[in-house]
Short mmCIF file of C-alpha atoms in Angstrom, two decimals:
data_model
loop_
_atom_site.label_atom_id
_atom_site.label_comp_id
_atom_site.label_asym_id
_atom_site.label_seq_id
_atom_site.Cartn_x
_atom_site.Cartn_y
_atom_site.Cartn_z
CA UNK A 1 0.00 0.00 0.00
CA UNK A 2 1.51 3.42 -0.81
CA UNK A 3 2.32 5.30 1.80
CA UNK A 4 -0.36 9.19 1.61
CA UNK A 5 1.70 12.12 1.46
CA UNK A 6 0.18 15.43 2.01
CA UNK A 7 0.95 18.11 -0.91
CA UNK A 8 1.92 21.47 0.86
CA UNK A 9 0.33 23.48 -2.11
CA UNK A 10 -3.16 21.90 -0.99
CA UNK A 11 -2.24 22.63 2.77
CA UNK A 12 -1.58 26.31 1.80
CA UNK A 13 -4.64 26.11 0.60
CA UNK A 14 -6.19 24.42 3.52
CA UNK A 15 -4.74 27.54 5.80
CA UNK A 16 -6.05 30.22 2.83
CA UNK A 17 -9.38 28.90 3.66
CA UNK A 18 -8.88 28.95 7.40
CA UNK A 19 -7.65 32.66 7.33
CA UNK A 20 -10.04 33.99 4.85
CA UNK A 21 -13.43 32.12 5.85
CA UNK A 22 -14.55 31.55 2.93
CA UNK A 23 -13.85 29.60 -0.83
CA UNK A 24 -13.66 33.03 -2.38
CA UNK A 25 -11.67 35.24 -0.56
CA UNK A 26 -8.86 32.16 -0.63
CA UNK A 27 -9.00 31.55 -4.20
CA UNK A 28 -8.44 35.26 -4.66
CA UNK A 29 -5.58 34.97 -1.95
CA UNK A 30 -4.05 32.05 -3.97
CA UNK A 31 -4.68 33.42 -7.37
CA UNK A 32 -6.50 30.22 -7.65
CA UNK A 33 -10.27 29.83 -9.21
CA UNK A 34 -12.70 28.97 -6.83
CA UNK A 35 -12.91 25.44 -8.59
CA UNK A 36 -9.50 24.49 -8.36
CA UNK A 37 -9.64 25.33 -4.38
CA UNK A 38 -12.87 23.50 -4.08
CA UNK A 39 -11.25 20.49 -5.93
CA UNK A 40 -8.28 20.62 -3.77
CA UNK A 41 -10.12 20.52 -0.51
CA UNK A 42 -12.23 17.93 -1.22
CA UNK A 43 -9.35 15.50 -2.56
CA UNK A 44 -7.70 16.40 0.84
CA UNK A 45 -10.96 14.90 2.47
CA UNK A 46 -10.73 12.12 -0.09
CA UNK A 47 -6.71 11.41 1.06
CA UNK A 48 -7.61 11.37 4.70
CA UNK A 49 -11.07 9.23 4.50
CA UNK A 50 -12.78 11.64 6.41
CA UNK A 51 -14.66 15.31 6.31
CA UNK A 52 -12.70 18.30 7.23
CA UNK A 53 -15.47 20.87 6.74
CA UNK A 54 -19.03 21.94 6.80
CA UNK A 55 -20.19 24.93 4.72
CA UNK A 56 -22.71 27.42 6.77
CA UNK A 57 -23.90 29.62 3.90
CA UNK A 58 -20.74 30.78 1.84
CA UNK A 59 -18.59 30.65 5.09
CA UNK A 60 -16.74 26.84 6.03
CA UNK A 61 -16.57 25.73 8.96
CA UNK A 62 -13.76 23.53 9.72
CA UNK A 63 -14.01 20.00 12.05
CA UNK A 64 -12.42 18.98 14.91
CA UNK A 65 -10.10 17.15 12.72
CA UNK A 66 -9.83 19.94 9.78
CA UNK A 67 -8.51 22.24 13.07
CA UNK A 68 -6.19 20.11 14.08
CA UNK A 69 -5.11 19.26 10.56
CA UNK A 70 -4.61 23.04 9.78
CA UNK A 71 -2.90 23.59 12.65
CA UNK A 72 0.36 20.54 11.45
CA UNK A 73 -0.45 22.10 8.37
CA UNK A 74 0.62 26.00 9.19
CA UNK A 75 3.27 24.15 10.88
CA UNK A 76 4.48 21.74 7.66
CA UNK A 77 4.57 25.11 5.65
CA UNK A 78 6.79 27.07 8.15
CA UNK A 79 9.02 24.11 8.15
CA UNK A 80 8.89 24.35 4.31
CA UNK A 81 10.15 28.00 4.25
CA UNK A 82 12.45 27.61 6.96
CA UNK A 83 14.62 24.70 5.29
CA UNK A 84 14.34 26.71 1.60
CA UNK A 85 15.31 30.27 3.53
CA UNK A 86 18.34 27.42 4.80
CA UNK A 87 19.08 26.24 1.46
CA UNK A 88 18.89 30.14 0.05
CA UNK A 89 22.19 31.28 1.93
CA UNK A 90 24.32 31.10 -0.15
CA UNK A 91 26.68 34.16 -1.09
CA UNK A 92 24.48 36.27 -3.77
CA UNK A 93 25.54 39.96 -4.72
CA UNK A 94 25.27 42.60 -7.04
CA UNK A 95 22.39 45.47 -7.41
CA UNK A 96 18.53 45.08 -7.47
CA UNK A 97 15.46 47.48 -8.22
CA UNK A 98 12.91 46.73 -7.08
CA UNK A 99 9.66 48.82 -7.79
CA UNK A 100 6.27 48.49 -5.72
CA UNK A 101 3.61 50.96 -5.79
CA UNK A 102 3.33 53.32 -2.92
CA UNK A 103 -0.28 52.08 -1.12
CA UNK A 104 1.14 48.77 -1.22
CA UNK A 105 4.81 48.96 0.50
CA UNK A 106 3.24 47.83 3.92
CA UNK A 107 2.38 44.50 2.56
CA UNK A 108 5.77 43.74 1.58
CA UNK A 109 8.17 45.58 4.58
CA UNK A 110 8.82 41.98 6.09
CA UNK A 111 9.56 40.59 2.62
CA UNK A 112 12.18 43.46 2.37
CA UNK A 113 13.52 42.90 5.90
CA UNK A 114 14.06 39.10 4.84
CA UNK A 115 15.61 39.37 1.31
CA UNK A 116 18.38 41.52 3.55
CA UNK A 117 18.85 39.30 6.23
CA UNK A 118 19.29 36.44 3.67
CA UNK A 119 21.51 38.33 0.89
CA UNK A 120 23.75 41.11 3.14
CA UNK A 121 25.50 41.82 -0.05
CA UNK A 122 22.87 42.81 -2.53
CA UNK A 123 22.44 46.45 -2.75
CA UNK A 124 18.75 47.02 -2.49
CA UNK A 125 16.79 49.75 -4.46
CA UNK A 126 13.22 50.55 -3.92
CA UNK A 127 11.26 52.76 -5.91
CA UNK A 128 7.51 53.57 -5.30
CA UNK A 129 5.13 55.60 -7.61
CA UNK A 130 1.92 54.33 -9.92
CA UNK A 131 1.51 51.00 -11.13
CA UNK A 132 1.36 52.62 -14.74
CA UNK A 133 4.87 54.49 -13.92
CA UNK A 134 6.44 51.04 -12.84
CA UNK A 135 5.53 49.13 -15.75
CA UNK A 136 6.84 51.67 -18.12
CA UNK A 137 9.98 51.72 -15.95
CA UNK A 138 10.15 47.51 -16.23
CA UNK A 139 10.06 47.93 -19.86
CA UNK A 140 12.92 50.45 -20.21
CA UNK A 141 14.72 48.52 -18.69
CA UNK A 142 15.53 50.45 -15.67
CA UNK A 143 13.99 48.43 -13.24
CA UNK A 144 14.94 44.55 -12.57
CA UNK A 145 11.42 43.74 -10.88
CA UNK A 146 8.28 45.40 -10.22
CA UNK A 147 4.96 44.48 -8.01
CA UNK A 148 1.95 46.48 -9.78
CA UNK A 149 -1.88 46.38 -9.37
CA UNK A 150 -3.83 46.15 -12.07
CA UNK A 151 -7.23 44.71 -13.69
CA UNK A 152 -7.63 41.34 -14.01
CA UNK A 153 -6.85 38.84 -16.76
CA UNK A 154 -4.29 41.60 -17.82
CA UNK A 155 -2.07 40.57 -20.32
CA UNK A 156 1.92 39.76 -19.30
CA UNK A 157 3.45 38.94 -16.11
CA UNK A 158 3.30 36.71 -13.49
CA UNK A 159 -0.56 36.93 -10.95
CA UNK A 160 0.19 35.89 -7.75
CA UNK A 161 -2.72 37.66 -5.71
CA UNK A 162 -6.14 38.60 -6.37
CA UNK A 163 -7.59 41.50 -4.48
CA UNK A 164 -11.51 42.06 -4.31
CA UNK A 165 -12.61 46.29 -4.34
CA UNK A 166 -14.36 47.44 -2.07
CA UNK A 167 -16.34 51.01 -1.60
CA UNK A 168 -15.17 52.71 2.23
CA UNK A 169 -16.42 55.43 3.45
CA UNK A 170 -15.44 57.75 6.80
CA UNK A 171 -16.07 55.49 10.29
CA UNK A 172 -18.19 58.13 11.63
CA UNK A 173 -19.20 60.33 8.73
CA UNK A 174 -20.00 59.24 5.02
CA UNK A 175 -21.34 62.01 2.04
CA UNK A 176 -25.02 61.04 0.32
CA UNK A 177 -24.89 58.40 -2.02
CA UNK A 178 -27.67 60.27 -4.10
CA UNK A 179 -25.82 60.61 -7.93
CA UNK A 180 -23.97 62.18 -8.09
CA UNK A 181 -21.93 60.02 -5.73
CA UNK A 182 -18.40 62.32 -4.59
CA UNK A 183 -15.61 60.00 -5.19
CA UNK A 184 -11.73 60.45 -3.88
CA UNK A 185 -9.94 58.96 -6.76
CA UNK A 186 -6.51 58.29 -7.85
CA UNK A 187 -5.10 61.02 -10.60
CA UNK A 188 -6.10 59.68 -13.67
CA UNK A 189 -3.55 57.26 -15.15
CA UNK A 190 -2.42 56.64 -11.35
CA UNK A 191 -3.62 53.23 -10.89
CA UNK A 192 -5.99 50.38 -11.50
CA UNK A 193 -8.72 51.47 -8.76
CA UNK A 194 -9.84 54.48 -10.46
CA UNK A 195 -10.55 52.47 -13.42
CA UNK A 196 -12.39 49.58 -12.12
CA UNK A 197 -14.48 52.26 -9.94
CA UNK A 198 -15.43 54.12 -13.26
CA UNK A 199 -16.20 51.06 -14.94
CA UNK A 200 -18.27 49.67 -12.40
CA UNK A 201 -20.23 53.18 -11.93
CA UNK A 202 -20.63 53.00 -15.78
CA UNK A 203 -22.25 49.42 -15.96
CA UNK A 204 -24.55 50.35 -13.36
CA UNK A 205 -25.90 53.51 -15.00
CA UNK A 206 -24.82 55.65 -11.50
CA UNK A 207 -23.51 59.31 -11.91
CA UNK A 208 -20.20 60.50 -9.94
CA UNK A 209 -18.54 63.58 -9.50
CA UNK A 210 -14.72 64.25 -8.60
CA UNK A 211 -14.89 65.52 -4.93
CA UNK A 212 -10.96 64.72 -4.80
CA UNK A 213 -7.98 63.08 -6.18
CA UNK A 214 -4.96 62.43 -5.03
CA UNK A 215 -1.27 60.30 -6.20
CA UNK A 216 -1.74 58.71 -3.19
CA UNK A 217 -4.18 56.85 -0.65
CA UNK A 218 -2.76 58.75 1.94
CA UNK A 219 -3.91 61.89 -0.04
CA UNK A 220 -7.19 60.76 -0.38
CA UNK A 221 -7.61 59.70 3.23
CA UNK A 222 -8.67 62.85 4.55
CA UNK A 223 -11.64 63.96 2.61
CA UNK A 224 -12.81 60.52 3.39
CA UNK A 225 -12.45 60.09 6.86
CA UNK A 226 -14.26 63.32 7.21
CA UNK A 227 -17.00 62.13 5.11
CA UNK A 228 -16.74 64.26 1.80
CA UNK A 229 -16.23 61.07 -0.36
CA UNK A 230 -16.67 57.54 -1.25
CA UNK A 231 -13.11 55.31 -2.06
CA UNK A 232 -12.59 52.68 -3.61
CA UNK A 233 -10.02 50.21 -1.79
CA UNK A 234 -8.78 46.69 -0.98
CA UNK A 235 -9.44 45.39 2.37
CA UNK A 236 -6.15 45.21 3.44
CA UNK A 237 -5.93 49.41 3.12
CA UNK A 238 -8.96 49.49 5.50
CA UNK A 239 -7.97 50.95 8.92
CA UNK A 240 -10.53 51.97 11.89
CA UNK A 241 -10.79 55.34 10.46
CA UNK A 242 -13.13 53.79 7.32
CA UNK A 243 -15.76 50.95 7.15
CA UNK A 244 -17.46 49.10 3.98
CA UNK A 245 -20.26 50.29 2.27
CA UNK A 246 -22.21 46.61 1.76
CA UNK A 247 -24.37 46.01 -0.85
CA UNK A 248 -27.65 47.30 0.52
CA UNK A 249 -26.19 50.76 0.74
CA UNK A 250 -27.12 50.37 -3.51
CA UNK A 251 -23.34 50.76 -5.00
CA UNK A 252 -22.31 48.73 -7.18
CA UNK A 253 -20.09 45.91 -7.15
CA UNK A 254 -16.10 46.12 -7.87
CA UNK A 255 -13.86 43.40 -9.72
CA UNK A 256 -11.11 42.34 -8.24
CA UNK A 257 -7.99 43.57 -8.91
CA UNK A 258 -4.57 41.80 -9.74
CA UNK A 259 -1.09 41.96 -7.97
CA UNK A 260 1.87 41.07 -10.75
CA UNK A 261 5.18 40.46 -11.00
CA UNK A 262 6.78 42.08 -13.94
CA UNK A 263 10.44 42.13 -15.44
CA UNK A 264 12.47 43.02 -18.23
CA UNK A 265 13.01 40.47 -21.36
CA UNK A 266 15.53 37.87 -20.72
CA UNK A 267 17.01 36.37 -17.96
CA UNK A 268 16.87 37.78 -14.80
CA UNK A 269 19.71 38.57 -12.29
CA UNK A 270 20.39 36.28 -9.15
CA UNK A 271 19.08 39.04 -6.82
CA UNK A 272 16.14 39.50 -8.86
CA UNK A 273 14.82 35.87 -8.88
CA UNK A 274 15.42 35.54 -5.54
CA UNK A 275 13.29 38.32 -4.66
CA UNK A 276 10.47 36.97 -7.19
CA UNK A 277 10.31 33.96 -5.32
CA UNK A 278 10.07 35.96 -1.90
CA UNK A 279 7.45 38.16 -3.10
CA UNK A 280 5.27 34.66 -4.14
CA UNK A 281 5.45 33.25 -0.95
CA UNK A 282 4.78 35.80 1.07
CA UNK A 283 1.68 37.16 -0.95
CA UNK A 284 0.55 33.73 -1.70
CA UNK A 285 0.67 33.04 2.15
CA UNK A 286 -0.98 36.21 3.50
CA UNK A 287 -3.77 38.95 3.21
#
């Protein structure tokens, strides 16, 4: 009888489903389709010879077993990194530029702290600005890697996180919704969230005005917070100051949006693959 093996892509999967509560939010996590995670949990149940889950509306609910599973399982994967951060240390040097756009840096500060603890003698070079800016910047060839946002089954690159929209408004104060609804937007050409918005504004026949726009979230925060304007963001840019509009306050749904690796033709530098490969765990593994 062959021995079972558990796969460690179908227990990152296992924890994307335990973190994110539902089939949805972890296939967007994963950059997976809902199918394939549905597939993969059920062939996990299959493996085992025994349930893991319950569903309660959209939301799982995990057994006594599936919590103890996931729990070897966030374990397994640590274990997993730890031995390939291990294997990793070897002496790599040189230069890398790395480009990220601006509202996103907080997601990747510990992926930063750990590509210099691994590789002392890379010289590391960050640049933030637009998504648009950074791809232009990949394909002149004067950056070797770049993280950008950007709409969904875009063509080129690498997905490796989906991120669903979401309309926020100020904690305590929020403008009428009546059209036409004030917006805080990104400068046109900025980024991907202005476009989405406008498109999903469009499709639902609503009327918007400009109240403010900004290069930046941190621009925009303001006018919101004090309840001037409706943003669109990701959940992860939510902070106590803001809460989600839901869908009976009659917006309309936003797409997701994508998070890609780009870089130049050709084969990339040591440095520059080893941050690639950073930048996919960590993403793939939280949010």
């Amino acid at each position: 009888m062959r021995p079972r093996i558990l796969d460690l892509n179908v227990l990152q999967t296992l924890v994307a489903i335990a973190d994110t509560g539902t089939v949805t939010a972890a296939a967007d996590r994963l950059a997976y389709t809902q199918s394939t995670v549905s597939m993969q949990l059920h062939r996990l149940e299959a493996l085992l010879e025994m349930p893991l889950h319950e569903r309660e509306g959209r939301r799982i609910r995990f057994t006594a077993e599936g919590e103890q599973l996931i729990g070897y399982a966030r374990k397994m994967l640590a274990l997993n990194n730890e031995a390939l951060d291990s294997l990793r240390q070897r002496q790599v040097s040189g230069q890398l530029s790395l480009g990220i756009p601006e509202d996103y840096a907080f997601l990747l500060t510990s992926v930063l702290s750990h590509f210099s603890q691994l590789f002392p003698a890379v010289q590391l070079q960050v640049i933030c600005g637009s998504s648009v800016r950074l791809l232009q910047q990949v394909q002149a060839g004067e950056l070797d890697l770049a993280v950008v946002t950007r709409q969904t089954r875009s063509p080129g690159g690498e997905v490796i996180r989906r991120e669903p929209l979401v309309w926020a408004v100020g904690a305590e104060k929020q403008p009428s919704l009546i059209d036409p609804i004030p917006l805080a937007l990104y400068s046109p050409g900025a980024d991907v969230f202005r476009e989405v918005a406008e498109q999903a504004l469009f499709s639902a026949g609503r009327q918007w005005r400009l109240a403010y726009s900004s290069q930046s979230m941190t621009g925009l925060m303001p006018v919101v917070v004090a309840g001037l304007a409706v943003v669109p963001v990701t959940r992860d840019m939510l902070t106590p100051q803001l809460r989600v509009l839901d869908e009976r306050s009659g917006m309309p749904a936003l797409q997701s949006i994508e998070m890609a690796l780009h870089r130049p033709s050709g084969r990339p530098t040591e440095p520059a693959r080893q941050m690639a490969e950073l930048i996919r765990e960590h993403l793939a593994g939280d949010g």
